[in-house]
XYZ file of C-alpha atoms in Angstrom:
591
model
C -51.816 -69.998 -14.907
C -48.976 -70.752 -12.541
C -47.439 -68.110 -10.476
C -43.522 -68.314 -9.897
C -41.799 -68.171 -6.542
C -41.006 -64.416 -6.541
C -44.501 -63.352 -7.514
C -45.839 -65.613 -4.884
C -43.602 -64.159 -2.322
C -44.849 -60.646 -3.152
C -48.677 -61.745 -3.019
C -48.152 -63.803 0.366
C -46.411 -60.854 2.245
C -49.027 -58.468 1.128
C -51.716 -60.835 2.322
C -50.152 -61.513 5.522
C -49.430 -65.055 4.901
C -45.625 -64.780 5.701
C -44.083 -62.416 8.267
C -44.019 -58.617 7.412
C -42.899 -55.686 8.978
C -46.429 -55.077 10.351
C -46.804 -58.933 11.496
C -49.435 -61.160 10.296
C -49.918 -64.773 10.687
C -46.995 -66.885 9.648
C -48.610 -69.855 7.883
C -45.545 -71.102 6.019
C -42.793 -70.970 8.696
C -39.985 -73.507 8.983
C -38.469 -75.890 6.342
C -41.847 -77.429 5.350
C -43.273 -73.902 4.720
C -40.318 -72.923 2.558
C -40.863 -75.902 0.562
C -44.594 -75.331 0.249
C -44.048 -71.682 -0.829
C -41.611 -73.094 -3.577
C -44.289 -75.079 -5.097
C -47.367 -73.098 -4.540
C -49.284 -72.003 -7.485
C -52.300 -69.437 -8.579
C -54.529 -72.319 -6.984
C -53.197 -71.746 -3.636
C -53.633 -68.019 -3.926
C -57.454 -68.379 -4.662
C -57.566 -71.406 -2.169
C -60.765 -73.047 -3.302
C -62.081 -76.716 -2.224
C -63.661 -77.823 -5.695
C -66.874 -79.570 -5.664
C -68.737 -81.459 -8.292
C -68.204 -80.750 -11.862
C -69.945 -77.567 -12.720
C -68.570 -74.100 -11.941
C -70.588 -70.757 -12.317
C -68.377 -67.568 -12.073
C -70.074 -64.366 -11.228
C -69.300 -60.644 -11.514
C -71.599 -57.737 -10.995
C -71.818 -53.931 -11.087
C -68.638 -53.303 -12.867
C -69.792 -50.029 -14.073
C -67.415 -50.141 -16.949
C -64.232 -49.954 -14.567
C -61.955 -51.935 -16.813
C -58.859 -50.432 -15.109
C -57.743 -51.079 -11.521
C -59.154 -48.649 -9.023
C -59.629 -47.956 -5.235
C -63.070 -48.423 -3.759
C -63.921 -47.442 -0.224
C -67.106 -49.308 1.185
C -69.407 -47.188 3.053
C -68.810 -45.791 6.670
C -72.506 -45.193 6.975
C -74.902 -47.899 5.871
C -78.438 -47.551 7.316
C -81.967 -48.667 6.664
C -85.211 -49.527 8.332
C -84.702 -50.922 11.901
C -85.807 -54.348 10.586
C -83.133 -54.682 8.021
C -80.003 -52.902 9.570
C -77.709 -55.604 10.425
C -78.741 -58.000 7.829
C -76.922 -58.923 4.826
C -77.228 -55.832 2.348
C -77.182 -53.378 5.250
C -73.910 -54.197 7.344
C -70.816 -52.182 7.173
C -67.522 -51.445 9.051
C -67.163 -53.125 12.549
C -70.530 -54.894 12.025
C -69.524 -56.451 8.727
C -66.209 -57.695 10.452
C -68.046 -59.360 13.354
C -70.846 -60.931 10.963
C -68.365 -62.463 8.626
C -65.394 -62.917 11.081
C -62.996 -60.599 9.283
C -59.714 -59.971 10.785
C -58.068 -56.431 11.123
C -55.315 -55.908 8.609
C -56.526 -58.640 6.287
C -57.181 -58.353 2.488
C -60.836 -59.090 3.475
C -61.039 -55.954 5.667
C -59.759 -53.766 3.001
C -61.985 -55.184 0.276
C -65.247 -55.503 2.487
C -65.057 -52.386 4.869
C -63.918 -48.885 5.041
C -61.992 -49.609 8.345
C -58.054 -48.849 7.919
C -58.715 -48.028 4.403
C -55.956 -45.400 3.618
C -53.332 -47.666 5.331
C -54.473 -51.022 3.691
C -54.643 -49.019 0.447
C -51.038 -48.358 0.562
C -50.398 -51.996 1.575
C -52.386 -53.977 -0.956
C -52.996 -51.493 -3.891
C -55.578 -51.140 -6.426
C -58.461 -53.432 -6.964
C -60.019 -54.976 -10.063
C -59.214 -54.298 -13.636
C -59.997 -56.774 -16.427
C -56.406 -57.659 -17.184
C -56.382 -58.874 -13.398
C -59.760 -60.530 -13.408
C -58.866 -62.763 -16.534
C -55.949 -64.874 -14.774
C -58.687 -65.999 -12.101
C -61.077 -66.754 -14.967
C -58.584 -68.688 -17.056
C -57.194 -70.561 -14.066
C -60.666 -71.837 -13.093
C -61.192 -72.950 -16.672
C -58.114 -74.626 -16.929
C -58.727 -76.404 -13.727
C -62.243 -77.330 -14.327
C -62.299 -77.629 -17.969
C -63.579 -74.780 -20.269
C -67.119 -76.484 -20.865
C -67.573 -76.893 -17.187
C -67.551 -73.369 -16.463
C -69.864 -70.398 -17.221
C -69.271 -66.774 -16.498
C -72.431 -64.976 -15.627
C -72.698 -61.133 -15.368
C -75.490 -59.432 -13.260
C -75.384 -56.058 -15.127
C -74.516 -52.309 -14.589
C -71.571 -53.183 -16.601
C -71.728 -50.923 -19.720
C -71.794 -47.521 -17.805
C -69.768 -45.675 -15.414
C -66.520 -44.447 -16.814
C -65.202 -41.916 -19.592
C -64.389 -44.930 -22.093
C -67.725 -46.348 -21.786
C -69.486 -42.991 -22.403
C -67.277 -42.063 -25.327
C -67.837 -45.315 -27.211
C -71.418 -45.615 -26.412
C -70.783 -48.810 -24.268
C -68.723 -50.762 -27.219
C -65.346 -50.643 -25.420
C -67.169 -52.483 -22.267
C -68.638 -55.137 -24.523
C -65.116 -55.727 -25.952
C -63.878 -56.260 -22.224
C -67.035 -58.512 -21.385
C -65.909 -60.616 -24.732
C -62.308 -60.580 -23.422
C -63.282 -61.992 -20.207
C -65.690 -64.587 -21.852
C -69.088 -63.517 -20.313
C -71.654 -65.990 -21.233
C -74.899 -64.561 -19.894
C -75.834 -61.092 -18.678
C -78.824 -58.951 -17.530
C -79.096 -55.148 -17.199
C -79.785 -51.838 -15.728
C -77.614 -48.990 -16.634
C -77.216 -50.554 -20.003
C -80.554 -49.294 -20.872
C -79.524 -45.598 -20.555
C -77.944 -45.705 -24.027
C -81.322 -46.137 -25.528
C -83.118 -49.022 -27.058
C -81.640 -49.020 -30.407
C -78.134 -48.877 -29.057
C -78.805 -51.688 -26.470
C -79.716 -53.869 -29.239
C -76.716 -53.041 -31.331
C -74.598 -53.962 -28.166
C -76.217 -57.157 -27.584
C -75.363 -58.127 -31.386
C -71.786 -57.231 -30.499
C -71.834 -59.350 -27.337
C -70.529 -62.972 -27.746
C -72.780 -63.973 -24.790
C -76.425 -63.865 -24.376
C -78.731 -61.031 -22.883
C -81.965 -62.455 -20.952
C -84.830 -60.862 -18.998
C -88.011 -62.248 -18.135
C -89.409 -59.199 -16.812
C -89.045 -56.657 -19.663
C -92.048 -56.492 -21.928
C -93.428 -54.455 -24.801
C -95.971 -52.113 -23.550
C -96.627 -50.016 -26.551
C -100.076 -50.759 -27.935
C -99.310 -49.655 -31.312
C -96.437 -52.272 -31.564
C -96.655 -55.692 -33.227
C -94.909 -57.074 -30.079
C -97.440 -55.509 -27.694
C -97.089 -57.347 -24.283
C -94.451 -59.650 -25.752
C -90.927 -60.201 -23.955
C -88.213 -57.771 -25.491
C -85.390 -60.565 -24.448
C -85.368 -64.131 -24.139
C -86.539 -65.102 -20.571
C -84.130 -67.756 -20.026
C -81.318 -69.775 -21.496
C -80.339 -73.475 -20.752
C -76.822 -74.492 -20.579
C -74.998 -77.916 -20.283
C -72.359 -77.258 -17.682
C -70.374 -80.185 -16.033
C -72.629 -82.647 -17.442
C -75.626 -80.982 -15.683
C -78.500 -78.961 -17.437
C -78.918 -75.596 -15.921
C -81.709 -73.109 -16.747
C -80.772 -69.606 -16.175
C -83.748 -67.096 -15.882
C -82.853 -63.312 -16.403
C -84.082 -60.551 -14.119
C -83.015 -57.153 -15.142
C -83.625 -54.101 -12.814
C -87.377 -53.809 -12.166
C -87.417 -50.078 -11.455
C -85.427 -49.064 -14.724
C -88.120 -46.706 -16.036
C -88.602 -44.854 -12.830
C -84.916 -44.967 -11.618
C -83.773 -43.462 -15.097
C -85.217 -41.155 -17.617
C -88.121 -42.876 -19.453
C -87.300 -41.574 -22.812
C -84.343 -44.294 -22.921
C -86.929 -47.227 -22.711
C -90.136 -45.551 -24.084
C -92.466 -48.600 -25.222
C -90.838 -51.018 -22.677
C -92.281 -52.243 -19.304
C -90.026 -53.150 -16.238
C -91.241 -54.694 -13.059
C -90.474 -57.523 -10.692
C -92.962 -59.859 -12.105
C -92.438 -62.688 -9.492
C -95.519 -64.545 -11.037
C -94.073 -65.017 -14.415
C -90.806 -65.731 -12.773
C -92.479 -68.534 -11.007
C -94.085 -69.708 -14.208
C -90.618 -69.824 -15.866
C -89.232 -71.734 -12.911
C -91.853 -74.330 -13.220
C -91.471 -74.622 -17.071
C -87.661 -75.243 -16.597
C -88.412 -77.771 -14.014
C -91.438 -79.650 -15.545
C -91.101 -79.224 -19.452
C -87.177 -78.548 -20.017
C -86.178 -81.086 -17.277
C -83.452 -79.013 -15.891
C -81.257 -80.229 -13.128
C -80.698 -76.833 -11.624
C -82.333 -73.160 -11.770
C -80.409 -70.257 -11.315
C -81.921 -66.630 -11.475
C -79.210 -64.057 -12.654
C -80.707 -60.940 -11.203
C -80.235 -57.269 -10.809
C -82.952 -56.748 -8.320
C -80.686 -55.908 -5.514
C -79.496 -58.197 -2.564
C -82.261 -57.361 -0.090
C -84.908 -57.590 -2.750
C -83.628 -60.950 -3.962
C -83.983 -62.191 -0.393
C -87.669 -61.230 -0.488
C -88.135 -62.554 -4.011
C -86.869 -66.028 -2.600
C -89.842 -66.019 -0.138
C -92.287 -65.530 -3.001
C -90.801 -67.955 -5.600
C -89.974 -71.666 -5.209
C -87.946 -73.964 -7.117
C -85.075 -71.787 -7.486
C -81.617 -73.150 -6.447
C -79.434 -70.029 -6.585
C -79.814 -66.438 -7.292
C -76.916 -64.593 -8.571
C -77.679 -60.845 -7.361
C -76.570 -57.522 -8.358
C -77.368 -53.840 -8.170
C -76.693 -52.824 -4.643
C -72.914 -53.343 -4.578
C -72.851 -55.550 -1.745
C -69.765 -57.925 -1.039
C -71.040 -60.934 0.741
C -68.406 -63.576 1.639
C -71.046 -66.119 2.842
C -74.186 -67.200 0.884
C -77.601 -66.149 2.208
C -80.161 -69.134 2.301
C -83.827 -68.191 1.917
C -86.481 -70.924 1.699
C -83.824 -73.380 0.207
C -82.613 -70.857 -2.316
C -78.934 -69.761 -2.174
C -78.496 -66.062 -2.727
C -74.986 -64.879 -3.557
C -73.661 -61.556 -4.593
C -70.065 -60.321 -5.781
C -69.543 -56.649 -4.686
C -68.692 -54.111 -7.342
C -66.343 -52.516 -9.691
C -64.454 -55.627 -10.498
C -63.296 -56.227 -6.836
C -64.317 -59.714 -6.999
C -64.929 -62.783 -8.992
C -67.317 -65.212 -7.241
C -66.885 -68.677 -7.738
C -69.649 -71.321 -7.206
C -69.007 -74.998 -7.581
C -72.196 -77.268 -7.987
C -72.309 -80.845 -7.313
C -75.375 -82.847 -8.634
C -76.815 -85.964 -7.740
C -79.875 -87.852 -9.293
C -80.412 -84.836 -11.285
C -80.573 -82.424 -8.354
C -78.266 -80.079 -6.565
C -76.599 -82.183 -3.978
C -73.902 -79.558 -2.467
C -72.049 -76.502 -3.386
C -69.017 -74.353 -2.475
C -68.804 -70.790 -2.919
C -66.017 -68.200 -2.465
C -65.509 -64.406 -3.427
C -61.978 -64.222 -4.858
C -60.397 -60.786 -4.452
C -58.744 -59.246 -7.418
C -55.919 -57.729 -5.778
C -54.658 -56.079 -9.089
C -51.345 -54.778 -7.715
C -50.604 -58.408 -6.600
C -51.878 -60.434 -9.351
C -49.709 -60.483 -12.501
C -51.778 -58.655 -15.378
C -52.789 -60.750 -18.596
C -51.024 -58.824 -21.507
C -53.934 -59.123 -23.898
C -56.043 -57.438 -21.336
C -53.574 -54.680 -20.885
C -53.451 -53.985 -24.540
C -57.213 -53.974 -24.731
C -57.561 -51.584 -22.077
C -54.692 -49.170 -23.519
C -56.251 -49.408 -27.040
C -59.829 -48.519 -25.572
C -58.261 -45.476 -23.877
C -55.812 -44.187 -26.276
C -58.055 -41.979 -28.376
C -58.903 -40.084 -25.324
C -55.657 -40.241 -23.341
C -54.976 -36.513 -23.809
C -58.281 -35.283 -22.425
C -58.441 -37.944 -19.536
C -54.927 -37.993 -18.379
C -55.181 -34.178 -17.696
C -54.151 -33.494 -14.135
C -56.888 -31.005 -12.790
C -55.493 -30.762 -9.125
C -54.738 -32.733 -6.141
C -56.897 -33.830 -3.115
C -55.693 -33.205 0.214
C -58.210 -35.765 1.890
C -60.132 -38.818 0.920
C -62.525 -38.589 -2.070
C -64.956 -41.439 -1.744
C -68.485 -42.259 -2.919
C -70.479 -44.718 -1.187
C -72.451 -43.693 1.935
C -76.087 -43.452 2.627
C -76.318 -39.571 3.017
C -72.961 -38.039 2.239
C -69.624 -38.576 0.626
C -66.740 -36.184 -0.009
C -66.693 -36.897 -3.940
C -70.554 -35.918 -4.110
C -69.685 -32.752 -1.838
C -67.120 -31.885 -4.478
C -69.844 -32.033 -7.124
C -72.315 -30.142 -5.432
C -69.499 -27.386 -4.207
C -68.540 -27.138 -8.106
C -72.150 -26.605 -9.292
C -72.878 -24.090 -6.597
C -69.810 -21.913 -7.505
C -70.784 -21.851 -11.298
C -74.570 -21.283 -10.928
C -74.805 -19.724 -7.469
C -77.913 -21.755 -6.545
C -79.248 -21.913 -3.062
C -79.303 -25.560 -3.010
C -77.795 -28.442 -5.031
C -79.165 -32.006 -5.537
C -76.865 -34.895 -6.407
C -78.261 -38.333 -6.976
C -77.177 -41.223 -4.641
C -75.516 -43.212 -7.102
C -73.312 -45.952 -5.779
C -70.662 -46.438 -8.432
C -67.566 -44.363 -8.979
C -64.081 -44.399 -7.607
C -62.008 -43.431 -4.573
C -58.958 -41.203 -4.420
C -56.701 -41.438 -1.493
C -55.070 -38.039 0.245
C -52.221 -36.773 -1.952
C -53.695 -38.340 -5.060
C -53.877 -36.387 -8.491
C -57.284 -35.509 -9.832
C -57.492 -36.538 -13.280
C -60.182 -35.668 -15.815
C -60.561 -39.486 -15.893
C -61.442 -39.538 -12.349
C -64.255 -36.843 -12.761
C -65.877 -39.056 -15.379
C -65.671 -42.118 -13.152
C -68.008 -40.094 -10.859
C -70.263 -38.645 -13.591
C -70.249 -40.480 -16.818
C -74.007 -40.797 -17.753
C -75.829 -40.245 -20.849
C -77.790 -37.437 -19.508
C -75.237 -35.156 -17.598
C -77.036 -31.821 -17.759
C -76.842 -29.639 -14.766
C -80.305 -28.099 -14.461
C -81.094 -24.830 -12.567
C -84.635 -23.596 -11.723
C -86.877 -22.389 -9.179
C -88.403 -24.636 -6.592
C -90.819 -23.830 -3.513
C -89.560 -24.685 0.081
C -92.614 -26.800 0.355
C -91.907 -28.700 -2.622
C -88.148 -29.397 -1.578
C -89.283 -30.566 1.917
C -91.816 -33.046 0.417
C -89.218 -34.205 -2.096
C -86.811 -35.121 0.829
C -89.536 -37.132 2.650
C -90.405 -39.017 -0.445
C -86.697 -40.102 -1.079
C -86.469 -40.869 2.512
C -89.590 -43.374 2.142
C -87.863 -45.021 -0.809
C -84.565 -45.559 1.037
C -85.731 -46.435 4.423
C -88.854 -48.382 3.625
C -89.371 -51.410 5.872
C -90.255 -53.645 2.690
C -87.061 -54.167 0.393
C -89.499 -54.616 -2.492
C -90.369 -50.811 -2.264
C -86.640 -49.844 -2.001
C -84.967 -48.810 -5.339
C -81.460 -49.669 -4.252
C -80.016 -46.069 -4.021
C -78.812 -43.695 -1.288
C -80.282 -40.464 -0.194
C -79.805 -37.510 -2.620
C -76.840 -35.461 -1.383
C -77.456 -31.924 -0.754
C -75.166 -28.936 -1.031
C -76.091 -25.656 0.735
C -78.469 -27.366 3.063
C -78.483 -29.590 6.204
C -81.016 -31.684 8.096
C -81.634 -34.101 10.746
C -83.421 -37.415 10.262
C -85.253 -39.962 12.269
C -85.319 -43.227 10.341
C -87.958 -45.061 12.584
C -90.301 -42.244 12.161
C -93.506 -42.266 10.223
C -93.515 -41.678 6.385
C -93.559 -37.932 5.664
C -92.269 -37.229 9.296
C -88.656 -38.153 9.404
C -86.794 -35.012 8.491
C -86.294 -32.000 10.935
C -84.141 -29.102 11.271
C -83.991 -28.537 7.591
C -81.657 -25.709 6.953
C -80.813 -23.912 3.728
C -78.042 -21.430 3.588
C -77.742 -21.642 7.434
C -81.512 -20.616 7.775
C -84.508 -22.863 8.593
C -86.274 -23.798 5.397
C -89.013 -21.350 4.362
C -91.819 -23.549 3.022
C -93.416 -20.508 1.162
C -90.155 -19.087 -0.196
C -89.082 -19.922 -3.846
C -85.286 -21.055 -3.974
C -82.687 -21.403 -6.714
C -82.038 -25.233 -7.145
C -79.640 -27.119 -9.357
C -79.896 -30.553 -9.999
C -78.484 -33.417 -12.254
C -78.852 -37.117 -13.043
C -82.604 -37.092 -12.294
C -85.736 -35.407 -13.360
C -86.248 -32.779 -10.704
C -86.188 -30.027 -13.204
C -89.581 -31.075 -14.397
C -91.094 -29.826 -10.949
C -89.351 -26.399 -11.372
C -90.005 -23.142 -12.970
C -87.911 -20.479 -14.713
C -85.491 -23.093 -15.967
C -81.911 -21.958 -17.025
C -81.276 -22.157 -20.922
C -77.627 -23.082 -19.929
C -77.417 -26.818 -19.053
C -73.811 -27.686 -18.762
C -72.516 -30.991 -18.612
C -71.620 -32.048 -14.814
C -68.228 -33.459 -15.605
C -67.322 -30.182 -17.329
C -68.619 -28.121 -14.401
C -66.485 -30.031 -11.999
C -63.399 -30.351 -13.940
C -63.337 -26.439 -14.120
C -63.774 -25.975 -10.487
C -60.951 -28.495 -9.778
C -58.755 -26.411 -12.183
C -59.483 -23.255 -10.570
C -59.221 -24.461 -6.900
C -56.057 -26.788 -7.846
C -56.100 -28.173 -4.378
C -59.422 -29.756 -3.081
C -59.964 -30.164 0.644
C -63.335 -31.523 1.387
C -64.730 -32.248 5.045
C -65.355 -35.839 5.930
C -68.206 -34.338 8.209
C -71.603 -35.175 7.008
C -74.345 -32.383 6.792
C -76.912 -34.957 7.885
C -77.646 -35.970 11.718
C -79.319 -39.177 12.173
C -81.277 -38.968 15.320
C -81.902 -42.551 16.335
C -78.419 -44.390 15.369
C -75.394 -43.501 17.370
C -73.092 -44.893 14.563
C -73.052 -45.255 10.887
C -72.726 -49.171 10.794
C -75.056 -50.495 13.526
C -75.724 -54.243 13.787
C -78.935 -56.148 14.081
C -81.503 -54.422 16.074
C -80.088 -51.129 15.280
C -77.686 -51.464 18.016
C -74.102 -49.637 17.964
């Protein structure tokens, strides 16, 4: 797809390629520069040095966001001291230094929270399938359709109203439109086993996973694989084996009822066996693991499994502009919410990988002309629900964002709404990493509320819980989030609390991290029984005196916004970190 001069000038100015009011590097000054602008095509925008004949395009963690959106990266991203400042646990200034990102650039906007509001006004929204498609089509046109694969690391079918209301069907239509060839899953499984199989039938591509097996002793398929473990594709004259790795903690991170009879685990031993099979028996030229383990987990996996050329990771939503290499395995990840399409070109020699080039291509949707067929697909998918989803519930005075280790304003809004309705002492909101961002002054649509809460188990539960149970629960969550071993982390952030506050020392021993725990402004009483509300988890199973009423979280939040009209949420966290002086420390936990 070529872009005309007028379109390019708009893009070039926004990207700082030519002089703007705010300055920027003038790469196209003078007569030679003017001539270059006149002849520039979409290839110059993606600015990729092709290599070899095979190309793998990669997307991950779309979370059903088929329309453009704003998405702010975290301003607090903290883990155990040995992991902080390493890929997967970098944000803000640390991210900029690690990847050499310039202030005011599109990379700063897409990859960090710095200057987010100003850059949002400059660059506009991100993602959207109608804007991803021109990038994909261009690469296929450049390389040849048979020399390109589009791989999807999962968390694709869930996360928006249109996904929830069509039981994932609208999102599979979007995948087929984009041309997804192979995928794995995680939140996909929350539609239930039967629906997952129906959607796989609808998908034009393949769904693979080597780490999901039948564990029902009464089943004829007991201990057999649920999905094909791998697929072999001929790409650019090379034989590429792709092994699927779905989220290994699905049955603990999400309600078991959705996948009863299926067993999930990392299963690196069987992964090694399939790598060996592909190498020795199938004689492939390259082994790729299409993964939803999480970026840091995949780095550990590469230490345990040999013979893997590339891991295309997902789950933790990390943008990583440069590859991570562990024991000769190259690990790549492409952000989240459709912000990026990752491009990996591979060169082969003597039936082995001889070289590669990689780049994250930003889907700056306000700057890339939309594909008309994609716009129609999105409009048709949303049309039956437009009346409900386009309702203006209110406006936001400040920034409403999601991603953070401890606290976010959108989660605070959800907690306030629940507490207002049921008058509980404390509200637990899960540390999900998907959603959207609204900038100050934005209207809050019903659609935006769904973008933060659209799950297949939206019930808000209210029940009694002892203070001692609450305290232990928070320590257990901290053990998961801040474990020194990435293989023992499940990839979520800390549960958000409303009606409570606490201090935390990340480096403290297990069970001893949290102090100054306050509920309702008073120190937690371990013997007292508190009224607790929660959603999106299984905490209610530990409680007593469960309310009969279990309203859907998106209705509770919508009602609250309608009543308040103007939402003004503080940016100040209710969590104090004792052993870090900033939210984005560099390696060694230095600020």
